PDB file of C-alpha atoms and ligand atoms in Angstrom:
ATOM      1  CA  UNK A   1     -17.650  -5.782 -13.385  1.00  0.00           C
ATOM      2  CA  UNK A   2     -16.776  -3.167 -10.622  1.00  0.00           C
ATOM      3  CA  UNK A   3     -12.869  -4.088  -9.567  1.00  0.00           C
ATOM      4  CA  UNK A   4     -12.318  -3.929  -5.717  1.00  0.00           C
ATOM      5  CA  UNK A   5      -9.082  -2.685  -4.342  1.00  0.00           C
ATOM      6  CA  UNK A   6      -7.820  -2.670  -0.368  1.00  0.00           C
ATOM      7  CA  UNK A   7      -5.099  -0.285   0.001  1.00  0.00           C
ATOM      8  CA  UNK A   8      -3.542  -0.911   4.169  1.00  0.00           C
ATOM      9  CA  UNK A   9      -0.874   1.680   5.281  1.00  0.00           C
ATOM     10  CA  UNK A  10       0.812   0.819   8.427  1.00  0.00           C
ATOM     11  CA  UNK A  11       2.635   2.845  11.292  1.00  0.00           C
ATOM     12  CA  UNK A  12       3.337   6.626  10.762  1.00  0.00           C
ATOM     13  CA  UNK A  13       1.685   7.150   7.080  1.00  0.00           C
ATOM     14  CA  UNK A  14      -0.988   9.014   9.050  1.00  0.00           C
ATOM     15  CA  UNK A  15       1.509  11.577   9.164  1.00  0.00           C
ATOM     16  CA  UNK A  16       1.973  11.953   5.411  1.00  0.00           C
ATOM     17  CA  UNK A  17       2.204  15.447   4.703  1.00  0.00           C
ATOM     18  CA  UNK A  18       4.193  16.579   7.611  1.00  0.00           C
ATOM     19  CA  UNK A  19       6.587  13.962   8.216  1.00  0.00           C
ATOM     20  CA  UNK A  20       9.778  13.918   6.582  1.00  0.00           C
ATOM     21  CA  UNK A  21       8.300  15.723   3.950  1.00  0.00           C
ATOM     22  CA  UNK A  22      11.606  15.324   1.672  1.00  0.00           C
ATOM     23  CA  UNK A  23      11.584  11.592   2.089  1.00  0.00           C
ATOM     24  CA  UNK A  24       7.733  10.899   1.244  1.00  0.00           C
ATOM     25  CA  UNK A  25       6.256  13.962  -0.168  1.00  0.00           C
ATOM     26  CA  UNK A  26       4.113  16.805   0.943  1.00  0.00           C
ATOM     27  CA  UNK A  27       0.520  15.109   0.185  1.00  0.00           C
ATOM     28  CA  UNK A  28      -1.643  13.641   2.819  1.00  0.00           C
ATOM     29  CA  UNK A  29      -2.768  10.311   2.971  1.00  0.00           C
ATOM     30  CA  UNK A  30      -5.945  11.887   2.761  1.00  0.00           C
ATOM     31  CA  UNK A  31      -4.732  13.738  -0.564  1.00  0.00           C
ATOM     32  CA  UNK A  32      -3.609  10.960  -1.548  1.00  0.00           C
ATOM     33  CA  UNK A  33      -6.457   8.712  -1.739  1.00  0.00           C
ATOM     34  CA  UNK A  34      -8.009  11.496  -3.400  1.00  0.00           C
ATOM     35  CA  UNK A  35      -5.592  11.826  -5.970  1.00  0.00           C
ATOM     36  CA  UNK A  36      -5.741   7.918  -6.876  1.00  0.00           C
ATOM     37  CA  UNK A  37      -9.550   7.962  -6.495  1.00  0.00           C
ATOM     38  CA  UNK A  38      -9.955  11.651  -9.084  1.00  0.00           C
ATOM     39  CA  UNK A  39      -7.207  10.028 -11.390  1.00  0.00           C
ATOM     40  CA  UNK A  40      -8.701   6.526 -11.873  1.00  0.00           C
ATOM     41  CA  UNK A  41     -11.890   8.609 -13.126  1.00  0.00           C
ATOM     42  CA  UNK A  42      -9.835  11.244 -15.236  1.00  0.00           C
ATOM     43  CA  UNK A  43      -7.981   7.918 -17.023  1.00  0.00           C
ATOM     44  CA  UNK A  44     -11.886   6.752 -17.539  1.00  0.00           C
ATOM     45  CA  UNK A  45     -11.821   3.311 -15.270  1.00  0.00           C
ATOM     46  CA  UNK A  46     -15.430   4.459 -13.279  1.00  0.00           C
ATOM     47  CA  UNK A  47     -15.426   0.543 -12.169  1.00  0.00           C
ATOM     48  CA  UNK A  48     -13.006   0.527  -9.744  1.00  0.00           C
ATOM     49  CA  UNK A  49     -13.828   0.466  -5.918  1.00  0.00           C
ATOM     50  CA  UNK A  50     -11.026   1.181  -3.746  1.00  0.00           C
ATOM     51  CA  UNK A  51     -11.175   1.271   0.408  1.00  0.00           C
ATOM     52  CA  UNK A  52      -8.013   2.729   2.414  1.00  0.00           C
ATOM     53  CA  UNK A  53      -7.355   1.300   6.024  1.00  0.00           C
ATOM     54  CA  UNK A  54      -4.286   2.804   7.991  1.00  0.00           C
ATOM     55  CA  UNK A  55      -3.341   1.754  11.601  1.00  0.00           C
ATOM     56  CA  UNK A  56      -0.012   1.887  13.662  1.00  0.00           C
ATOM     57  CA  UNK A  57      -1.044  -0.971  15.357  1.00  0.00           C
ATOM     58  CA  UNK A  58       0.565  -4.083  13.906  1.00  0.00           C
ATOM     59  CA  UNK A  59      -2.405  -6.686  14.816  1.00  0.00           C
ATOM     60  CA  UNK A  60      -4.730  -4.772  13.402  1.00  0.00           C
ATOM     61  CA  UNK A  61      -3.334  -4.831   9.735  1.00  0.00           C
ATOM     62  CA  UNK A  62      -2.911  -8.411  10.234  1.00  0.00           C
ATOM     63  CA  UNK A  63      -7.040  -8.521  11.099  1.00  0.00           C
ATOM     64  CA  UNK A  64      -7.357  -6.948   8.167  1.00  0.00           C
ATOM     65  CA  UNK A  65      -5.572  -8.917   6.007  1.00  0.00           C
ATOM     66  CA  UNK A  66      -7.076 -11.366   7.459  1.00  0.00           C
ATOM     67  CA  UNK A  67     -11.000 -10.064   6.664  1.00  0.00           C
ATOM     68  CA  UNK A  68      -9.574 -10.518   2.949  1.00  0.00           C
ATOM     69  CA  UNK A  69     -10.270 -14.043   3.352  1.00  0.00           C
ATOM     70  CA  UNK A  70     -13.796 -13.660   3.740  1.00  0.00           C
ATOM     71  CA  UNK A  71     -14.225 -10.665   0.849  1.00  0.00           C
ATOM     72  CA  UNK A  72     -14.138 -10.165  -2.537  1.00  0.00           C
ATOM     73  CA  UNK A  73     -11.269  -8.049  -3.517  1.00  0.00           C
ATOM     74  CA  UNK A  74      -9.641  -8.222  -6.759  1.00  0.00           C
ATOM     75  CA  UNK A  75      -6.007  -6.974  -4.845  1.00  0.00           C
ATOM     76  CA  UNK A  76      -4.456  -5.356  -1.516  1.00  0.00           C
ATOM     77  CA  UNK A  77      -1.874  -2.714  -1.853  1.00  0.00           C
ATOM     78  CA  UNK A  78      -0.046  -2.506   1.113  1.00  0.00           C
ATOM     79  CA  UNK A  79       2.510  -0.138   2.580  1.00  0.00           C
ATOM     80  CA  UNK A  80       3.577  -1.821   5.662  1.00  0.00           C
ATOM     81  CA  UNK A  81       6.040   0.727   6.711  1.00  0.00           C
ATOM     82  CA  UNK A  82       8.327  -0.115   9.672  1.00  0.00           C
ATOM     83  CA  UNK A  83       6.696  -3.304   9.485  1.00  0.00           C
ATOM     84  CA  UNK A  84       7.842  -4.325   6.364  1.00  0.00           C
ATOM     85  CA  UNK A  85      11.421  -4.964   7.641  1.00  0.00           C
ATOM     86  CA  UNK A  86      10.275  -6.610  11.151  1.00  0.00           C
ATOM     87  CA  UNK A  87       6.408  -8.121  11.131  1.00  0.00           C
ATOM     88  CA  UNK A  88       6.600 -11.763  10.281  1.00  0.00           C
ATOM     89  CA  UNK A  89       3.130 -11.729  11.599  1.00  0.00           C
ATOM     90  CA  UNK A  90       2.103  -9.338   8.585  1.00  0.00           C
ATOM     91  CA  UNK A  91       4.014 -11.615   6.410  1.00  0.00           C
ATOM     92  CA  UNK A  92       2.461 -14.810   7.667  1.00  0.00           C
ATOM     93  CA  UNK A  93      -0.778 -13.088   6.826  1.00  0.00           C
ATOM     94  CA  UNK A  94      -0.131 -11.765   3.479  1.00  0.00           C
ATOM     95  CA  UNK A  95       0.895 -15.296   2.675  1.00  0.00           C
ATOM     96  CA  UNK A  96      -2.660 -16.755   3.069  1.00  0.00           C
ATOM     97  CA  UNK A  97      -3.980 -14.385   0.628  1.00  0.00           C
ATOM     98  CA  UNK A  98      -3.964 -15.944  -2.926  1.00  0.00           C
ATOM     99  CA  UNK A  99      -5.867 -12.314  -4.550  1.00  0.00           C
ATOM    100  CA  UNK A 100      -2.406  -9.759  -5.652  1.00  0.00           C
ATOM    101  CA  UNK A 101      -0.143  -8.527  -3.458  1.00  0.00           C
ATOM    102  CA  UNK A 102       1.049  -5.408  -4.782  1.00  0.00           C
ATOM    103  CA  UNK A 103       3.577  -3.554  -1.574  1.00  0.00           C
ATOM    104  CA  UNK A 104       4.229   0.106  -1.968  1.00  0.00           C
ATOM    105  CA  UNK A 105       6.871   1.865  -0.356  1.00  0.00           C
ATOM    106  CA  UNK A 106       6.676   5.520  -1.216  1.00  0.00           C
ATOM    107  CA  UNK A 107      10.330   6.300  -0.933  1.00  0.00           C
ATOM    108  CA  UNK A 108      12.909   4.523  -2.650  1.00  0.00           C
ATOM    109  CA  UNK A 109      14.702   2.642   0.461  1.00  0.00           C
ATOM    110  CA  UNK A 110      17.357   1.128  -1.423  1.00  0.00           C
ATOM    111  CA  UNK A 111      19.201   4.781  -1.379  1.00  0.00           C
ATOM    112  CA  UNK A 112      18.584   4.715   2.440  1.00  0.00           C
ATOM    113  CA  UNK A 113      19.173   2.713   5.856  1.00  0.00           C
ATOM    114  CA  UNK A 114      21.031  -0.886   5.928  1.00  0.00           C
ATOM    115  CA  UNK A 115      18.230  -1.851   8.135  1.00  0.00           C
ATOM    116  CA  UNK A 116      15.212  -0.958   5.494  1.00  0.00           C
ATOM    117  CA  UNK A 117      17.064  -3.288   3.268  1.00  0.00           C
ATOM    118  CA  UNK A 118      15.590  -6.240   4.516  1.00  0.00           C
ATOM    119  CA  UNK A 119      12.179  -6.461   3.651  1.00  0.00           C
ATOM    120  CA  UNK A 120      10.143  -9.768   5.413  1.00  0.00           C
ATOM    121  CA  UNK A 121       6.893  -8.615   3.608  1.00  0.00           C
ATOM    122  CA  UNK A 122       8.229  -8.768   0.075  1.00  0.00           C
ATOM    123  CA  UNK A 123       8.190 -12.558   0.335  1.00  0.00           C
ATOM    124  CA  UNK A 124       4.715 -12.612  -0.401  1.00  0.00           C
ATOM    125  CA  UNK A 125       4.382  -9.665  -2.289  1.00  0.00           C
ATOM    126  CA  UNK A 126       3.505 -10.406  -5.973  1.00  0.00           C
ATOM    127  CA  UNK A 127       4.613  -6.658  -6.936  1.00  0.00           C
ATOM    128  CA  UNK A 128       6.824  -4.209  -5.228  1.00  0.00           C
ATOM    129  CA  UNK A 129       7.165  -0.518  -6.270  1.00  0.00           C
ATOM    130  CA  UNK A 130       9.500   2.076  -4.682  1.00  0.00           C
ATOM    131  CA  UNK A 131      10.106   5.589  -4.918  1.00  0.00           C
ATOM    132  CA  UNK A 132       6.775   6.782  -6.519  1.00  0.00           C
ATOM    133  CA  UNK A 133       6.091   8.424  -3.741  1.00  0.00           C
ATOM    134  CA  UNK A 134       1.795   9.419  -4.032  1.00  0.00           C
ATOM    135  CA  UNK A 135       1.877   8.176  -7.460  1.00  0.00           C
ATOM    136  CA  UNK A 136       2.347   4.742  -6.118  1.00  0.00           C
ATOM    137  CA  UNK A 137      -0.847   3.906  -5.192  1.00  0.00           C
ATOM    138  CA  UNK A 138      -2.552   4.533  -8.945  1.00  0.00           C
ATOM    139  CA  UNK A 139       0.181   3.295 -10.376  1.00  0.00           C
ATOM    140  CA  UNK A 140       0.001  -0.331  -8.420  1.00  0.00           C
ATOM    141  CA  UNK A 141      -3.944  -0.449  -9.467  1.00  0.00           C
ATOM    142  CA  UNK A 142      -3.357   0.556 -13.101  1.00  0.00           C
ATOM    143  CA  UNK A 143      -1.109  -2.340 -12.973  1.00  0.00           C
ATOM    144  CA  UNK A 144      -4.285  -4.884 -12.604  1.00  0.00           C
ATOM    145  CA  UNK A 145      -6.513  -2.764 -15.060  1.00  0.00           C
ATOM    146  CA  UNK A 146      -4.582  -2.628 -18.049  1.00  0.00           C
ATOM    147  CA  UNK A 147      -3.453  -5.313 -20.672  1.00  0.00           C
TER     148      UNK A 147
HETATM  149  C1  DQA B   1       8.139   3.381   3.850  1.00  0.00           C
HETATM  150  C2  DQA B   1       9.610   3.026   4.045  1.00  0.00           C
HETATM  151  C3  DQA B   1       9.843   2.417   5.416  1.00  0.00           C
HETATM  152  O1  DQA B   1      11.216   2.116   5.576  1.00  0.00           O
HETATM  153  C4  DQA B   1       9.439   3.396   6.501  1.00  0.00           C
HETATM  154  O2  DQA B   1       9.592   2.807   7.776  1.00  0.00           O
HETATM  155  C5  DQA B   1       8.074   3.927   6.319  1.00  0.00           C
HETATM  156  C6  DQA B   1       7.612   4.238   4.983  1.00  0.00           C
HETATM  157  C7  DQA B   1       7.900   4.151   2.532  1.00  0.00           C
HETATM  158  O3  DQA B   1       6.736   4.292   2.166  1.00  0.00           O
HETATM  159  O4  DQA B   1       8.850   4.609   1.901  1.00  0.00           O
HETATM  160  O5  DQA B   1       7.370   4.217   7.288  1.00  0.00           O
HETATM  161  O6  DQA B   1       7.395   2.182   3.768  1.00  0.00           O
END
């Protein structure tokens, strides 16, 4: 059975790469989904289907969250960004979902800003992994393939 993964990044991960490149890393997003994609393959799980969605725009990660309803995914990973410490409208949507909620943040913000110490989306996160930086991503899917 072919797993299906959503991965949603929200505001300013389209930047990856060039922004703040000592916070969050030197790769892409781009390079990054092509890193998790070649590395699910090298590790040998061919059955997994993943689909990336990034926007800055906060309704339209709720609409997608909100598609979830009506598909058949087996989890969302979800780097909200900025939202993740202001968008009770992201959270409100998350908390319909009853599929894994696995929230990525690619730096480790408990070593930064007071105010990226609140995080609203955690509360219906089932997972949440910091400071991986692009290893994140295949790192939150291996975490629903293996035993
Ligand atoms: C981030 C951390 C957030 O505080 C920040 O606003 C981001 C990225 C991360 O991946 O480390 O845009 O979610």
């Amino acid at each position: 059975m072919v797993k299906k993964f959503m991965v949603i990044n929200g505001p300013n991960l389209n930047l990856l790469g060039t922004r703040e490149p000592s916070v969050y890393g030197d790769k892409s997003l781009s390079d990054i989904e092509l890193y998790t994609e070649n590395s699910l393959k090298e590790l040998g799980f061919t059955d997994v289907e993943t689909t990336w969605f990034q926007s800055n725009i906060e309704g339209e990660i709720v609409g997608k969250i909100q598609s979830l309803l009506n598909l058949d995914y087996d989890a969302l990973l979800i780097n909200p960004a900025a939202y993740s410490h202001t968008s009770v409208a992201i959270l409100d949507s998350l908390k319909m979902l009853e599929i894994p909620v696995i929230e990525v943040h690619l730096s480790n913000t408990h070593l930064r800003d007071a105010y990226r110490q609140t995080k609203l989306t955690a509360k219906s996160s089932t997972i949440i992994m910091e400071g991986l930086r692009h290893k994140a991503y295949l790192i939150g899917i291996l975490s629903q393939l293996v035993k």
